[in-house]
Amino acid sequence: MNPRELTVTEHLVELRKRLLICAVFFVIALIVGFYLAEPIIKYIQYSKEAEQLTLNAFKVTDPLVVYLQVTVIIAFVLSSPLLLHQIWLFITPGLHETERKATLKYIPYSFILFIAGASFSYYVLFPYVMHFMMGLSADLEIQQTIGINEYFSFLFRLVMPFGIVFQLPVVTLFLARLGILNPELMVKFRKYAYFVLVVIAVFLAPPDFISNVIVAIPLFLIYEISIIIARRGYRKFLQAEAMLLEEERIAAEREQVERLLAEQKRQIEEMND
């Protein structure tokens, strides 16, 4: 840890600095997202799922709303690594040197897992959901008229949560590496966690058993992977703590020896006098 503890005012100044950096970079990412939004929107429009539909604008502002939605999401994705890095810089004064080096490595993994979760949802889950919805409409002889704003909003509500849920391994590893989370608690409360994951799957997927299974199985796998990773992180935390205690013990013994030598030297000097 740093030898000097920061005051509350210094913490607030540091927080303001980090937030300002994040805001500046997010604005830059918004500008980049503004130019990337159009090709991404067209890519989604001409995908296999959207090609079969006629997307309508029910309001004059619908195209603008979709464009801004995509722009903001692109900016969020592009700026997320820097946001995580700024969070790391803010909390790093309270970490040991080994913890600082270890936790810094998690940032790229977090970004990769977010992309993996969003990609799984878009390329695997979303096509199945659309197929289910279109099939249900056909069975009920309902002619769907889908708005472009509704389509993209539904897509983002399905894709973005998966990108966030896929962060679980990194979050658990981070907490375990700091000694905040004991992975054995995750094992102990596994059945309750599975229940929560099933509830999440029900909310994210269409109301049929196969969809729920398609969503729930990856969530279960992520949870189990998180336990395995957290155990490794917690072992490293215990090793680091043991090394720190050993260093403190050696330092205390050295200090005690130095005090004894100083006392002996003082006594010898007094005897000579």
mmCIF file with all atom_site columns, C-alpha atoms in Angstrom, residues 50-182:
data_model
loop_
_atom_site.group_PDB
_atom_site.id
_atom_site.type_symbol
_atom_site.label_atom_id
_atom_site.label_alt_id
_atom_site.label_comp_id
_atom_site.label_asym_id
_atom_site.label_entity_id
_atom_site.label_seq_id
_atom_site.pdbx_PDB_ins_code
_atom_site.Cartn_x
_atom_site.Cartn_y
_atom_site.Cartn_z
_atom_site.occupancy
_atom_site.B_iso_or_equiv
_atom_site.pdbx_formal_charge
_atom_site.auth_seq_id
_atom_site.auth_comp_id
_atom_site.auth_asym_id
_atom_site.auth_atom_id
_atom_site.pdbx_PDB_model_num
ATOM 1   C CA . ALA A 1 50  ? -33.998 -8.647  -40.388 1.00 0.00 ? 50  ALA A CA 1
ATOM 2   C CA . GLU A 1 51  ? -34.027 -9.402  -44.137 1.00 0.00 ? 51  GLU A CA 1
ATOM 3   C CA . GLN A 1 52  ? -37.318 -11.249 -43.727 1.00 0.00 ? 52  GLN A CA 1
ATOM 4   C CA . LEU A 1 53  ? -38.925 -8.213  -42.101 1.00 0.00 ? 53  LEU A CA 1
ATOM 5   C CA . THR A 1 54  ? -40.016 -4.806  -43.255 1.00 0.00 ? 54  THR A CA 1
ATOM 6   C CA . LEU A 1 55  ? -38.845 -2.373  -40.622 1.00 0.00 ? 55  LEU A CA 1
ATOM 7   C CA . ASN A 1 56  ? -41.059 0.684   -40.360 1.00 0.00 ? 56  ASN A CA 1
ATOM 8   C CA . ALA A 1 57  ? -40.654 4.096   -38.791 1.00 0.00 ? 57  ALA A CA 1
ATOM 9   C CA . PHE A 1 58  ? -43.842 4.850   -36.864 1.00 0.00 ? 58  PHE A CA 1
ATOM 10  C CA . LYS A 1 59  ? -42.522 8.225   -35.767 1.00 0.00 ? 59  LYS A CA 1
ATOM 11  C CA . VAL A 1 60  ? -40.545 10.832  -37.647 1.00 0.00 ? 60  VAL A CA 1
ATOM 12  C CA . THR A 1 61  ? -37.848 10.619  -34.977 1.00 0.00 ? 61  THR A CA 1
ATOM 13  C CA . ASP A 1 62  ? -37.494 6.806   -35.001 1.00 0.00 ? 62  ASP A CA 1
ATOM 14  C CA . PRO A 1 63  ? -34.474 6.698   -37.372 1.00 0.00 ? 63  PRO A CA 1
ATOM 15  C CA . LEU A 1 64  ? -32.727 9.355   -35.286 1.00 0.00 ? 64  LEU A CA 1
ATOM 16  C CA . VAL A 1 65  ? -33.476 7.493   -32.038 1.00 0.00 ? 65  VAL A CA 1
ATOM 17  C CA . VAL A 1 66  ? -32.032 4.268   -33.466 1.00 0.00 ? 66  VAL A CA 1
ATOM 18  C CA . TYR A 1 67  ? -28.968 6.090   -34.782 1.00 0.00 ? 67  TYR A CA 1
ATOM 19  C CA . LEU A 1 68  ? -28.329 7.682   -31.385 1.00 0.00 ? 68  LEU A CA 1
ATOM 20  C CA . GLN A 1 69  ? -28.901 4.376   -29.580 1.00 0.00 ? 69  GLN A CA 1
ATOM 21  C CA . VAL A 1 70  ? -26.298 2.641   -31.712 1.00 0.00 ? 70  VAL A CA 1
ATOM 22  C CA . THR A 1 71  ? -23.897 5.572   -31.336 1.00 0.00 ? 71  THR A CA 1
ATOM 23  C CA . VAL A 1 72  ? -24.121 5.512   -27.541 1.00 0.00 ? 72  VAL A CA 1
ATOM 24  C CA . ILE A 1 73  ? -23.696 1.724   -27.378 1.00 0.00 ? 73  ILE A CA 1
ATOM 25  C CA . ILE A 1 74  ? -20.617 1.882   -29.626 1.00 0.00 ? 74  ILE A CA 1
ATOM 26  C CA . ALA A 1 75  ? -19.189 4.645   -27.440 1.00 0.00 ? 75  ALA A CA 1
ATOM 27  C CA . PHE A 1 76  ? -19.877 2.590   -24.312 1.00 0.00 ? 76  PHE A CA 1
ATOM 28  C CA . VAL A 1 77  ? -18.125 -0.477  -25.746 1.00 0.00 ? 77  VAL A CA 1
ATOM 29  C CA . LEU A 1 78  ? -15.132 1.506   -27.016 1.00 0.00 ? 78  LEU A CA 1
ATOM 30  C CA . SER A 1 79  ? -14.683 3.439   -23.777 1.00 0.00 ? 79  SER A CA 1
ATOM 31  C CA . SER A 1 80  ? -15.264 0.525   -21.389 1.00 0.00 ? 80  SER A CA 1
ATOM 32  C CA . PRO A 1 81  ? -11.569 -0.563  -21.249 1.00 0.00 ? 81  PRO A CA 1
ATOM 33  C CA . LEU A 1 82  ? -10.488 2.962   -20.331 1.00 0.00 ? 82  LEU A CA 1
ATOM 34  C CA . LEU A 1 83  ? -13.341 3.240   -17.814 1.00 0.00 ? 83  LEU A CA 1
ATOM 35  C CA . LEU A 1 84  ? -12.169 0.029   -16.140 1.00 0.00 ? 84  LEU A CA 1
ATOM 36  C CA . HIS A 1 85  ? -8.584  1.283   -16.188 1.00 0.00 ? 85  HIS A CA 1
ATOM 37  C CA . GLN A 1 86  ? -9.599  4.526   -14.486 1.00 0.00 ? 86  GLN A CA 1
ATOM 38  C CA . ILE A 1 87  ? -11.483 2.560   -11.821 1.00 0.00 ? 87  ILE A CA 1
ATOM 39  C CA . TRP A 1 88  ? -8.344  0.488   -11.323 1.00 0.00 ? 88  TRP A CA 1
ATOM 40  C CA . LEU A 1 89  ? -6.202  3.615   -10.989 1.00 0.00 ? 89  LEU A CA 1
ATOM 41  C CA . PHE A 1 90  ? -8.635  5.004   -8.413  1.00 0.00 ? 90  PHE A CA 1
ATOM 42  C CA . ILE A 1 91  ? -8.563  1.931   -6.159  1.00 0.00 ? 91  ILE A CA 1
ATOM 43  C CA . THR A 1 92  ? -4.920  0.983   -6.745  1.00 0.00 ? 92  THR A CA 1
ATOM 44  C CA . PRO A 1 93  ? -3.505  3.108   -3.862  1.00 0.00 ? 93  PRO A CA 1
ATOM 45  C CA . GLY A 1 94  ? -5.220  0.693   -1.480  1.00 0.00 ? 94  GLY A CA 1
ATOM 46  C CA . LEU A 1 95  ? -3.682  -2.404  -3.070  1.00 0.00 ? 95  LEU A CA 1
ATOM 47  C CA . HIS A 1 96  ? -0.383  -4.164  -2.568  1.00 0.00 ? 96  HIS A CA 1
ATOM 48  C CA . GLU A 1 97  ? 2.114   -4.208  -5.435  1.00 0.00 ? 97  GLU A CA 1
ATOM 49  C CA . THR A 1 98  ? 1.308   -7.814  -6.362  1.00 0.00 ? 98  THR A CA 1
ATOM 50  C CA . GLU A 1 99  ? -2.427  -7.060  -6.283  1.00 0.00 ? 99  GLU A CA 1
ATOM 51  C CA . ARG A 1 100 ? -1.959  -4.027  -8.528  1.00 0.00 ? 100 ARG A CA 1
ATOM 52  C CA . LYS A 1 101 ? -0.091  -6.046  -11.147 1.00 0.00 ? 101 LYS A CA 1
ATOM 53  C CA . ALA A 1 102 ? -2.548  -8.946  -10.986 1.00 0.00 ? 102 ALA A CA 1
ATOM 54  C CA . THR A 1 103 ? -5.765  -6.934  -11.192 1.00 0.00 ? 103 THR A CA 1
ATOM 55  C CA . LEU A 1 104 ? -4.491  -4.780  -14.072 1.00 0.00 ? 104 LEU A CA 1
ATOM 56  C CA . LYS A 1 105 ? -4.408  -7.901  -16.254 1.00 0.00 ? 105 LYS A CA 1
ATOM 57  C CA . TYR A 1 106 ? -8.174  -8.382  -15.844 1.00 0.00 ? 106 TYR A CA 1
ATOM 58  C CA . ILE A 1 107 ? -9.143  -5.346  -17.934 1.00 0.00 ? 107 ILE A CA 1
ATOM 59  C CA . PRO A 1 108 ? -8.566  -6.865  -21.418 1.00 0.00 ? 108 PRO A CA 1
ATOM 60  C CA . TYR A 1 109 ? -10.223 -10.110 -20.306 1.00 0.00 ? 109 TYR A CA 1
ATOM 61  C CA . SER A 1 110 ? -13.264 -8.147  -19.170 1.00 0.00 ? 110 SER A CA 1
ATOM 62  C CA . PHE A 1 111 ? -13.554 -6.494  -22.583 1.00 0.00 ? 111 PHE A CA 1
ATOM 63  C CA . ILE A 1 112 ? -13.147 -9.830  -24.384 1.00 0.00 ? 112 ILE A CA 1
ATOM 64  C CA . LEU A 1 113 ? -15.812 -11.481 -22.217 1.00 0.00 ? 113 LEU A CA 1
ATOM 65  C CA . PHE A 1 114 ? -18.233 -8.633  -22.877 1.00 0.00 ? 114 PHE A CA 1
ATOM 66  C CA . ILE A 1 115 ? -17.776 -9.050  -26.623 1.00 0.00 ? 115 ILE A CA 1
ATOM 67  C CA . ALA A 1 116 ? -18.132 -12.833 -26.246 1.00 0.00 ? 116 ALA A CA 1
ATOM 68  C CA . GLY A 1 117 ? -21.381 -12.501 -24.296 1.00 0.00 ? 117 GLY A CA 1
ATOM 69  C CA . ALA A 1 118 ? -22.863 -9.985  -26.713 1.00 0.00 ? 118 ALA A CA 1
ATOM 70  C CA . SER A 1 119 ? -21.797 -12.112 -29.698 1.00 0.00 ? 119 SER A CA 1
ATOM 71  C CA . PHE A 1 120 ? -23.350 -15.244 -28.198 1.00 0.00 ? 120 PHE A CA 1
ATOM 72  C CA . SER A 1 121 ? -26.610 -13.412 -27.660 1.00 0.00 ? 121 SER A CA 1
ATOM 73  C CA . TYR A 1 122 ? -26.651 -11.872 -31.141 1.00 0.00 ? 122 TYR A CA 1
ATOM 74  C CA . TYR A 1 123 ? -25.516 -14.854 -33.223 1.00 0.00 ? 123 TYR A CA 1
ATOM 75  C CA . VAL A 1 124 ? -27.039 -17.722 -31.216 1.00 0.00 ? 124 VAL A CA 1
ATOM 76  C CA . LEU A 1 125 ? -29.884 -16.548 -29.012 1.00 0.00 ? 125 LEU A CA 1
ATOM 77  C CA . PHE A 1 126 ? -31.366 -13.670 -31.015 1.00 0.00 ? 126 PHE A CA 1
ATOM 78  C CA . PRO A 1 127 ? -31.972 -15.710 -34.220 1.00 0.00 ? 127 PRO A CA 1
ATOM 79  C CA . TYR A 1 128 ? -33.758 -18.382 -32.189 1.00 0.00 ? 128 TYR A CA 1
ATOM 80  C CA . VAL A 1 129 ? -35.877 -15.756 -30.423 1.00 0.00 ? 129 VAL A CA 1
ATOM 81  C CA . MET A 1 130 ? -36.881 -14.143 -33.720 1.00 0.00 ? 130 MET A CA 1
ATOM 82  C CA . HIS A 1 131 ? -37.695 -17.546 -35.221 1.00 0.00 ? 131 HIS A CA 1
ATOM 83  C CA . PHE A 1 132 ? -39.881 -18.329 -32.208 1.00 0.00 ? 132 PHE A CA 1
ATOM 84  C CA . MET A 1 133 ? -41.695 -14.978 -32.390 1.00 0.00 ? 133 MET A CA 1
ATOM 85  C CA . MET A 1 134 ? -42.285 -15.196 -36.128 1.00 0.00 ? 134 MET A CA 1
ATOM 86  C CA . GLY A 1 135 ? -43.508 -18.784 -35.786 1.00 0.00 ? 135 GLY A CA 1
ATOM 87  C CA . LEU A 1 136 ? -45.902 -17.786 -33.024 1.00 0.00 ? 136 LEU A CA 1
ATOM 88  C CA . SER A 1 137 ? -47.297 -14.962 -35.153 1.00 0.00 ? 137 SER A CA 1
ATOM 89  C CA . ALA A 1 138 ? -47.795 -17.354 -38.075 1.00 0.00 ? 138 ALA A CA 1
ATOM 90  C CA . ASP A 1 139 ? -49.565 -19.894 -35.854 1.00 0.00 ? 139 ASP A CA 1
ATOM 91  C CA . LEU A 1 140 ? -51.915 -17.190 -34.593 1.00 0.00 ? 140 LEU A CA 1
ATOM 92  C CA . GLU A 1 141 ? -52.319 -15.788 -38.132 1.00 0.00 ? 141 GLU A CA 1
ATOM 93  C CA . ILE A 1 142 ? -51.073 -12.402 -37.036 1.00 0.00 ? 142 ILE A CA 1
ATOM 94  C CA . GLN A 1 143 ? -49.425 -10.082 -39.539 1.00 0.00 ? 143 GLN A CA 1
ATOM 95  C CA . GLN A 1 144 ? -46.653 -8.291  -37.703 1.00 0.00 ? 144 GLN A CA 1
ATOM 96  C CA . THR A 1 145 ? -45.789 -4.697  -38.496 1.00 0.00 ? 145 THR A CA 1
ATOM 97  C CA . ILE A 1 146 ? -42.486 -4.051  -36.787 1.00 0.00 ? 146 ILE A CA 1
ATOM 98  C CA . GLY A 1 147 ? -41.029 -0.635  -36.114 1.00 0.00 ? 147 GLY A CA 1
ATOM 99  C CA . ILE A 1 148 ? -37.303 -0.109  -36.542 1.00 0.00 ? 148 ILE A CA 1
ATOM 100 C CA . ASN A 1 149 ? -37.069 1.482   -33.093 1.00 0.00 ? 149 ASN A CA 1
ATOM 101 C CA . GLU A 1 150 ? -38.884 -1.474  -31.526 1.00 0.00 ? 150 GLU A CA 1
ATOM 102 C CA . TYR A 1 151 ? -36.659 -3.977  -33.367 1.00 0.00 ? 151 TYR A CA 1
ATOM 103 C CA . PHE A 1 152 ? -33.366 -2.393  -32.337 1.00 0.00 ? 152 PHE A CA 1
ATOM 104 C CA . SER A 1 153 ? -34.533 -1.758  -28.772 1.00 0.00 ? 153 SER A CA 1
ATOM 105 C CA . PHE A 1 154 ? -35.536 -5.420  -28.436 1.00 0.00 ? 154 PHE A CA 1
ATOM 106 C CA . LEU A 1 155 ? -32.181 -6.494  -29.886 1.00 0.00 ? 155 LEU A CA 1
ATOM 107 C CA . PHE A 1 156 ? -30.196 -4.345  -27.463 1.00 0.00 ? 156 PHE A CA 1
ATOM 108 C CA . ARG A 1 157 ? -32.258 -5.471  -24.457 1.00 0.00 ? 157 ARG A CA 1
ATOM 109 C CA . LEU A 1 158 ? -31.324 -9.037  -25.349 1.00 0.00 ? 158 LEU A CA 1
ATOM 110 C CA . VAL A 1 159 ? -27.678 -8.534  -26.308 1.00 0.00 ? 159 VAL A CA 1
ATOM 111 C CA . MET A 1 160 ? -26.365 -6.053  -23.735 1.00 0.00 ? 160 MET A CA 1
ATOM 112 C CA . PRO A 1 161 ? -27.354 -8.011  -20.589 1.00 0.00 ? 161 PRO A CA 1
ATOM 113 C CA . PHE A 1 162 ? -25.419 -11.025 -21.855 1.00 0.00 ? 162 PHE A CA 1
ATOM 114 C CA . GLY A 1 163 ? -22.320 -8.922  -22.305 1.00 0.00 ? 163 GLY A CA 1
ATOM 115 C CA . ILE A 1 164 ? -22.681 -7.834  -18.679 1.00 0.00 ? 164 ILE A CA 1
ATOM 116 C CA . VAL A 1 165 ? -23.470 -11.326 -17.335 1.00 0.00 ? 165 VAL A CA 1
ATOM 117 C CA . PHE A 1 166 ? -20.348 -12.697 -19.036 1.00 0.00 ? 166 PHE A CA 1
ATOM 118 C CA . GLN A 1 167 ? -18.313 -10.396 -16.750 1.00 0.00 ? 167 GLN A CA 1
ATOM 119 C CA . LEU A 1 168 ? -18.982 -12.741 -13.823 1.00 0.00 ? 168 LEU A CA 1
ATOM 120 C CA . PRO A 1 169 ? -15.658 -14.666 -14.082 1.00 0.00 ? 169 PRO A CA 1
ATOM 121 C CA . VAL A 1 170 ? -13.629 -11.454 -14.053 1.00 0.00 ? 170 VAL A CA 1
ATOM 122 C CA . VAL A 1 171 ? -15.638 -9.956  -11.184 1.00 0.00 ? 171 VAL A CA 1
ATOM 123 C CA . THR A 1 172 ? -15.332 -13.080 -9.032  1.00 0.00 ? 172 THR A CA 1
ATOM 124 C CA . LEU A 1 173 ? -11.617 -13.401 -9.810  1.00 0.00 ? 173 LEU A CA 1
ATOM 125 C CA . PHE A 1 174 ? -11.064 -9.748  -8.913  1.00 0.00 ? 174 PHE A CA 1
ATOM 126 C CA . LEU A 1 175 ? -12.934 -10.066 -5.598  1.00 0.00 ? 175 LEU A CA 1
ATOM 127 C CA . ALA A 1 176 ? -11.243 -13.373 -4.753  1.00 0.00 ? 176 ALA A CA 1
ATOM 128 C CA . ARG A 1 177 ? -7.806  -11.966 -5.595  1.00 0.00 ? 177 ARG A CA 1
ATOM 129 C CA . LEU A 1 178 ? -8.442  -9.172  -3.083  1.00 0.00 ? 178 LEU A CA 1
ATOM 130 C CA . GLY A 1 179 ? -9.714  -11.629 -0.479  1.00 0.00 ? 179 GLY A CA 1
ATOM 131 C CA . ILE A 1 180 ? -13.228 -10.161 -0.508  1.00 0.00 ? 180 ILE A CA 1
ATOM 132 C CA . LEU A 1 181 ? -14.887 -13.266 -1.948  1.00 0.00 ? 181 LEU A CA 1
ATOM 133 C CA . ASN A 1 182 ? -14.292 -16.789 -0.706  1.00 0.00 ? 182 ASN A CA 1
#
